[in-house]
DNA sequence: AAATTTGACAACCGCCCCCTG
DNA sequence: CCAGGGGGCGGTTGTCAAATT
């Protein structure tokens, strides 16, 4: 392998981007879309390789980036998602609109890891450090392409007998291998989760579609409410709690809170704004517009997303007015904080769950102040039926990716 | 005030996957 | 079927400013 051919080209600049370069790239993509990234620098008059341009766009210039410090909810989500997904930053980022994988990765490495350790939690295994496997800085083994020796899997392998009474759950249908000494895999849980989620027809949406207002898997299906309305995520939680290390703190930290976030978003966020934005058909968004919301994880399945849709510059600008979702979310935002599921979430955050309570008893708060900025800019966006159909297909791809 | 440390962020590198010819 | 290129991801390094000594 090695460097891409474009990187061998001569006289390519490296290092920090100058404002002039940013402007060139921004103007170019604004006007033409990125198309083939390898051709972008040439067309934009930049002495950069295409990958560098792509990275700059995705991590810095994209108009929908939220920037700024992470909110408490976002940090929670990251922790929760990391417990399930490991170092799959792009997938984690897909659950956090406006955030990039790089941003989340940096936050994790520089901040959250430290905080978790201070709380006595191994950031890699999400287990208490005393029980952790050394607590080294190795990435969790459930990350990466091969997840054979997942630390999560180890957790999942614990016997049901360890289930604390408070977390007892009805017998649930594990695969036929439930009698198998080998515990259900994380893939199984993901599969279970997705299955449950897909079959959750009782999951009546609030008008704001839950914390992240993400499109559902199918047009006719109610939007996910996320936290707890649907019984299925709860069931999944119970399953998980049964199989995870029966340290209650870990259970709550690593799994229970996964449910609200994952259940409301994992299946659908890879579609991002692409499906959530309701645009007039006669004014299709420019490609970069779409890409902006399509954070990353669905990129491989999106196939044609990078093929350079030409866009008229006259219809596209960054002056703010061209991003309706930014305004659309204002009212929804207010509503969100009063959603039942949000209240449940608050309960968790305020100590209704053991881990949260334990954390709050620590002398130092795990999380910083909640900022009053727009937390989730995509909340409340309308999902057009035709877009929902696209969302369904994309979600299926995403699910497949998760399970595989 | 200068030197050093620390933290946050930006960018690069190497690898992998997928698509296409 | 295979090789090459493009796109993407995760890990790592570099940079800079703030904090500390």
XYZ file of C-alpha atoms (C1' of nucleotides) in Angstrom:
446
model
C 0.000 0.000 0.000
C 1.548 3.192 1.127
C 0.786 6.656 0.087
C -1.676 7.348 -2.582
C -0.453 8.266 -5.943
C -1.689 11.778 -5.483
C 0.579 12.140 -2.519
C 3.626 11.489 -4.629
C 2.949 14.464 -6.749
C 5.491 17.107 -6.415
C 5.295 20.379 -4.600
C 2.333 19.448 -2.532
C 1.933 21.564 0.496
C 1.577 19.966 3.883
C 0.770 21.178 7.288
C -1.675 23.773 8.370
C -4.005 25.313 5.901
C -3.791 28.989 5.247
C -6.929 31.097 5.063
C -6.284 31.539 1.382
C -6.264 27.823 0.839
C -9.399 27.445 2.853
C -11.050 30.072 0.766
C -10.025 28.430 -2.454
C -11.279 25.072 -1.371
C -14.463 26.466 0.017
C -15.193 28.419 -3.096
C -14.467 25.500 -5.311
C -16.657 23.060 -3.465
C -19.331 25.655 -3.064
C -19.396 26.171 -6.743
C -18.757 22.741 -8.147
C -19.002 20.258 -5.360
C -16.006 18.146 -4.637
C -16.568 15.468 -7.224
C -13.453 13.399 -7.439
C -11.330 14.495 -4.562
C -8.142 13.811 -6.381
C -9.066 16.406 -8.939
C -10.197 19.006 -6.456
C -6.813 20.508 -5.659
C -5.988 20.902 -9.291
C -9.297 22.479 -10.124
C -9.218 24.658 -7.055
C -5.675 25.730 -7.626
C -4.343 24.186 -4.493
C -0.985 22.584 -3.949
C -2.507 19.872 -1.848
C -3.341 16.278 -2.356
C -6.953 15.330 -2.724
C -7.035 13.537 0.537
C -5.808 16.578 2.316
C -8.567 18.614 0.700
C -11.133 16.076 1.637
C -9.988 16.035 5.208
C -9.939 19.771 5.407
C -13.444 19.946 4.083
C -14.839 17.238 6.296
C -13.146 18.307 9.466
C -13.114 22.027 9.154
C -14.849 23.679 6.243
C -18.090 21.790 6.092
C -20.840 24.286 6.728
C -22.819 22.170 9.122
C -20.049 21.589 11.575
C -21.085 22.483 15.030
C -17.665 23.387 16.388
C -17.256 24.451 19.924
C -17.060 22.326 22.996
C -19.025 19.183 23.394
C -22.183 19.180 25.389
C -22.769 16.828 28.242
C -25.192 14.832 26.159
C -22.695 14.546 23.404
C -19.998 13.342 25.733
C -22.394 10.857 27.202
C -23.292 9.620 23.815
C -19.690 9.224 22.893
C -18.993 7.186 25.968
C -22.008 5.057 25.423
C -21.378 4.508 21.799
C -17.771 3.777 22.436
C -18.816 1.065 24.815
C -20.613 -0.602 21.980
C -18.712 0.406 18.917
C -15.219 0.740 20.202
C -12.949 3.031 18.278
C -15.216 3.245 15.304
C -15.118 6.960 15.362
C -16.886 7.490 12.142
C -19.834 5.495 13.341
C -19.845 7.321 16.600
C -19.662 10.579 14.738
C -22.623 9.526 12.695
C -24.694 9.711 15.847
C -23.581 13.210 16.610
C -24.701 15.605 13.928
C -22.234 18.311 13.268
C -19.353 16.454 14.805
C -16.556 14.770 12.979
C -14.861 11.531 13.715
C -11.612 13.367 14.117
C -13.122 15.708 16.626
C -14.601 12.891 18.625
C -11.417 10.923 18.458
C -9.467 13.839 19.765
C -11.944 14.448 22.509
C -11.788 10.856 23.525
C -8.049 10.671 23.573
C -7.444 13.947 25.256
C -10.340 14.306 27.588
C -12.831 11.546 28.049
C -10.275 8.854 28.598
C -8.793 10.832 31.380
C -12.118 11.558 32.941
C -13.120 7.943 32.868
C -9.901 6.915 34.479
C -10.407 9.484 37.163
C -13.741 7.858 37.782
C -12.070 4.513 38.001
C -13.404 3.282 34.712
C -11.234 1.717 32.131
C -11.902 3.729 29.007
C -11.111 0.797 26.835
C -13.249 -1.834 28.420
C -15.663 0.482 30.203
C -15.172 -1.671 33.203
C -13.985 -0.538 36.583
C -10.268 -0.253 36.447
C -9.752 -2.728 39.255
C -11.415 -5.359 37.165
C -10.060 -4.228 33.893
C -7.462 -6.098 31.997
C -4.627 -3.875 32.901
C -6.163 -0.669 31.744
C -3.565 -0.044 29.133
C -4.132 2.393 26.373
C -4.751 -0.178 23.771
C -7.804 0.400 21.777
C -10.695 -1.758 22.702
C -10.552 -4.956 20.869
C -14.039 -4.604 19.670
C -12.855 -1.980 17.326
C -11.415 -2.557 13.984
C -12.325 -4.902 11.258
C -11.813 -8.050 13.196
C -13.640 -8.175 16.431
C -12.878 -11.687 17.390
C -11.433 -11.013 20.793
C -13.629 -8.164 21.734
C -13.406 -7.032 25.270
C -17.073 -6.419 25.049
C -17.473 -9.952 24.078
C -15.678 -10.966 27.169
C -18.142 -8.976 29.127
C -20.981 -10.486 27.304
C -19.679 -13.883 28.122
C -20.404 -13.589 31.785
C -22.890 -16.051 33.144
C -26.474 -15.009 33.605
C -26.286 -16.007 37.210
C -24.433 -12.844 37.861
C -27.435 -10.801 36.991
C -28.250 -8.507 39.844
C -31.832 -8.694 40.948
C -32.526 -5.188 39.921
C -31.488 -5.985 36.453
C -33.295 -9.240 36.154
C -34.965 -9.658 32.885
C -37.395 -11.961 31.333
C -35.917 -14.757 29.390
C -35.175 -13.467 26.042
C -34.540 -15.286 22.903
C -30.917 -15.684 22.359
C -29.813 -17.485 19.324
C -29.985 -21.193 19.367
C -26.489 -21.031 20.621
C -27.738 -19.758 23.926
C -26.958 -23.137 25.279
C -23.606 -22.740 23.788
C -20.968 -21.876 26.329
C -19.932 -19.192 23.955
C -21.892 -16.149 24.889
C -23.783 -14.202 22.312
C -21.541 -11.917 20.468
C -21.764 -8.210 20.268
C -22.807 -8.683 16.725
C -25.662 -10.649 18.043
C -26.684 -7.836 20.280
C -26.434 -5.379 17.530
C -28.457 -7.673 15.455
C -30.910 -8.132 18.213
C -31.081 -4.493 18.734
C -31.676 -3.704 15.151
C -34.226 -6.400 14.892
C -36.020 -5.134 17.898
C -35.736 -1.649 16.702
C -37.066 -2.435 13.321
C -39.963 -4.315 14.724
C -40.790 -1.627 17.156
C -44.063 -0.394 15.868
C -45.195 0.799 19.221
C -42.513 3.360 19.215
C -44.661 6.344 18.823
C -42.729 9.451 18.091
C -43.089 12.650 19.823
C -43.407 15.526 17.503
C -39.761 16.125 17.685
C -38.763 12.578 16.975
C -36.717 12.244 20.052
C -33.489 13.690 21.037
C -31.932 13.471 17.635
C -34.974 13.375 15.495
C -33.642 10.866 13.155
C -35.574 9.274 10.389
C -36.957 5.873 10.880
C -36.181 2.855 8.938
C -39.197 2.963 6.772
C -41.491 5.714 5.715
C -44.478 4.206 7.361
C -42.800 3.547 10.611
C -43.091 5.905 13.437
C -40.062 7.845 14.291
C -37.889 6.625 17.039
C -38.516 8.110 20.364
C -35.212 6.992 21.543
C -34.836 6.774 25.206
C -37.431 4.542 26.593
C -40.737 4.658 24.903
C -40.048 1.631 22.895
C -39.884 -1.469 25.019
C -37.433 -3.071 22.747
C -34.387 -1.048 23.549
C -35.157 -1.654 27.147
C -35.314 -5.289 26.472
C -32.041 -5.048 24.771
C -30.684 -3.307 27.762
C -31.872 -6.059 29.970
C -30.300 -8.599 27.780
C -27.147 -6.702 27.842
C -27.180 -6.192 31.528
C -27.601 -9.852 31.931
C -24.606 -10.620 29.951
C -22.337 -7.819 30.731
C -20.072 -7.763 33.625
C -22.464 -7.581 36.460
C -20.928 -4.626 38.001
C -23.958 -2.391 38.132
C -21.935 0.654 37.437
C -20.589 -0.801 34.341
C -23.923 -1.930 33.225
C -25.410 1.423 33.537
C -22.488 3.215 32.180
C -21.787 1.088 29.254
C -25.084 -0.289 28.311
C -28.140 1.268 29.723
C -27.375 4.626 28.407
C -26.526 3.143 25.128
C -30.104 2.419 24.610
C -31.404 5.907 24.329
C -28.762 7.085 22.056
C -28.292 4.074 19.963
C -31.875 3.221 19.750
C -32.722 6.604 18.520
C -29.970 6.996 16.141
C -27.774 4.133 15.243
C -29.948 2.864 12.530
C -30.597 6.047 10.862
C -27.992 8.596 11.470
C -25.800 7.389 8.731
C -28.308 8.951 6.463
C -27.722 12.110 8.318
C -29.233 15.234 7.030
C -29.431 13.835 3.607
C -32.669 12.236 4.475
C -33.713 14.496 7.218
C -33.777 17.695 5.332
C -36.947 18.371 3.566
C -36.032 20.209 0.471
C -38.153 21.434 -2.320
C -37.770 19.137 -5.268
C -37.105 21.952 -7.645
C -34.234 23.169 -5.628
C -32.096 20.191 -4.931
C -29.226 20.780 -2.661
C -25.776 20.905 -4.017
C -23.763 17.866 -3.476
C -21.582 19.329 -0.839
C -24.673 20.409 0.948
C -25.759 16.838 1.145
C -22.389 15.586 1.974
C -22.239 17.987 4.796
C -24.890 16.142 6.634
C -23.810 12.765 5.596
C -21.106 12.623 8.074
C -19.215 9.611 7.077
C -20.315 6.194 7.921
C -22.587 5.686 5.003
C -20.162 6.978 2.558
C -19.180 3.615 1.275
C -22.675 2.574 0.740
C -23.726 5.859 -0.676
C -21.782 5.065 -3.756
C -22.547 7.932 -5.995
C -22.369 10.581 -3.368
C -18.983 11.685 -4.450
C -19.527 11.959 -8.098
C -19.562 15.620 -8.319
C -22.991 16.965 -8.777
C -22.621 20.250 -10.449
C -24.305 22.945 -8.580
C -25.122 26.440 -9.560
C -23.319 28.819 -7.363
C -26.196 31.206 -7.481
C -28.273 28.802 -5.514
C -25.736 28.093 -2.932
C -24.082 30.162 -0.369
C -22.808 29.943 3.124
C -24.302 33.120 4.315
C -26.580 31.215 6.587
C -29.809 31.511 4.747
C -29.117 28.450 2.748
C -29.164 26.165 5.712
C -32.727 25.951 6.687
C -32.193 23.282 9.260
C -30.322 25.681 11.404
C -33.406 27.723 11.826
C -35.818 24.876 11.684
C -34.345 23.413 14.765
C -34.861 26.355 16.983
C -38.383 25.609 17.986
C -37.883 21.927 18.065
C -34.950 22.419 20.253
C -37.106 23.920 22.892
C -39.552 21.110 22.630
C -36.886 18.532 22.846
C -35.937 19.423 26.298
C -39.416 18.651 27.426
C -39.771 15.338 25.781
C -40.551 12.415 28.010
C -37.514 10.601 26.779
C -35.461 13.598 27.472
C -36.732 13.610 30.955
C -35.733 10.063 31.306
C -32.376 10.972 30.002
C -32.172 13.683 32.561
C -33.043 11.200 35.203
C -30.126 9.200 34.156
C -27.880 12.159 34.104
C -29.062 13.237 37.472
C -28.374 9.994 39.131
C -31.434 7.904 38.596
C -29.098 5.224 37.398
C -26.412 3.878 39.610
C -23.483 4.871 37.535
C -24.657 8.355 37.191
C -25.242 8.632 40.864
C -21.871 7.216 41.559
C -20.274 9.610 39.231
C -22.055 12.522 40.687
C -20.828 11.588 44.087
C -17.355 12.066 42.892
C -15.775 15.277 43.881
C -15.230 16.266 40.314
C -17.965 16.265 37.773
C -17.435 14.000 34.911
C -18.806 16.410 32.467
C -18.529 20.020 31.946
C -21.311 22.471 31.866
C -24.055 21.972 29.461
C -23.822 24.592 26.878
C -26.770 26.497 25.689
C -25.800 26.298 22.100
C -27.831 24.230 19.768
C -27.119 20.782 20.870
C -28.318 18.849 17.954
C -28.934 20.935 15.015
C -30.753 18.336 13.049
C -33.428 17.803 15.596
C -36.919 18.146 14.395
C -36.277 18.138 10.735
C -38.993 16.843 8.564
C -38.456 13.645 6.775
C -40.071 13.618 3.437
C -41.534 10.282 2.391
C -39.294 9.954 -0.594
C -36.355 10.770 1.537
C -37.486 8.267 4.047
C -37.413 5.633 1.397
C -33.859 6.513 0.743
C -33.303 6.449 4.424
C -34.643 2.970 4.597
C -32.209 1.728 2.052
C -29.362 3.521 3.650
C -30.350 2.247 7.035
C -30.382 -1.264 5.755
C -26.888 -0.788 4.517
C -25.876 0.648 7.808
C -27.416 -2.191 9.694
C -25.636 -4.623 7.498
C -22.407 -2.889 8.167
C -22.993 -3.034 11.852
C -23.842 -6.639 11.900
C -21.111 -7.667 9.560
C 10.086 36.733 32.739
C 11.669 32.550 30.832
C 11.337 27.677 30.478
C 8.652 23.730 30.712
C 4.479 21.130 30.718
C -0.090 20.240 29.362
C -4.166 20.155 26.577
C -6.735 20.786 22.494
C -6.937 20.711 17.927
C -5.410 19.954 13.140
C -3.343 17.253 9.885
C -0.819 13.342 8.105
C 0.136 8.396 7.462
C -0.745 3.763 6.533
C -3.959 0.605 5.630
C -8.301 -1.310 3.975
C -12.498 -1.676 1.170
C -14.951 -1.015 -2.908
C -15.502 0.003 -7.588
C -14.116 -0.092 -12.219
C -11.730 -1.277 -16.323
C -10.401 -12.755 -11.931
C -7.231 -9.252 -11.075
C -4.914 -4.933 -10.601
C -5.173 -0.098 -9.817
C -7.282 3.995 -8.121
C -10.375 6.551 -5.139
C -12.412 7.152 -0.908
C -12.585 6.397 3.806
C -11.090 5.094 8.528
C -8.311 4.786 12.668
C -3.905 5.707 14.720
C -0.401 8.824 15.305
C 2.148 12.978 15.107
C 2.630 17.961 14.807
C 1.428 22.603 16.236
C 0.151 26.122 19.117
C -1.672 28.385 23.038
C -2.570 28.283 27.891
C -1.123 26.878 32.305
C 2.351 25.851 35.452
C 6.897 25.869 37.511
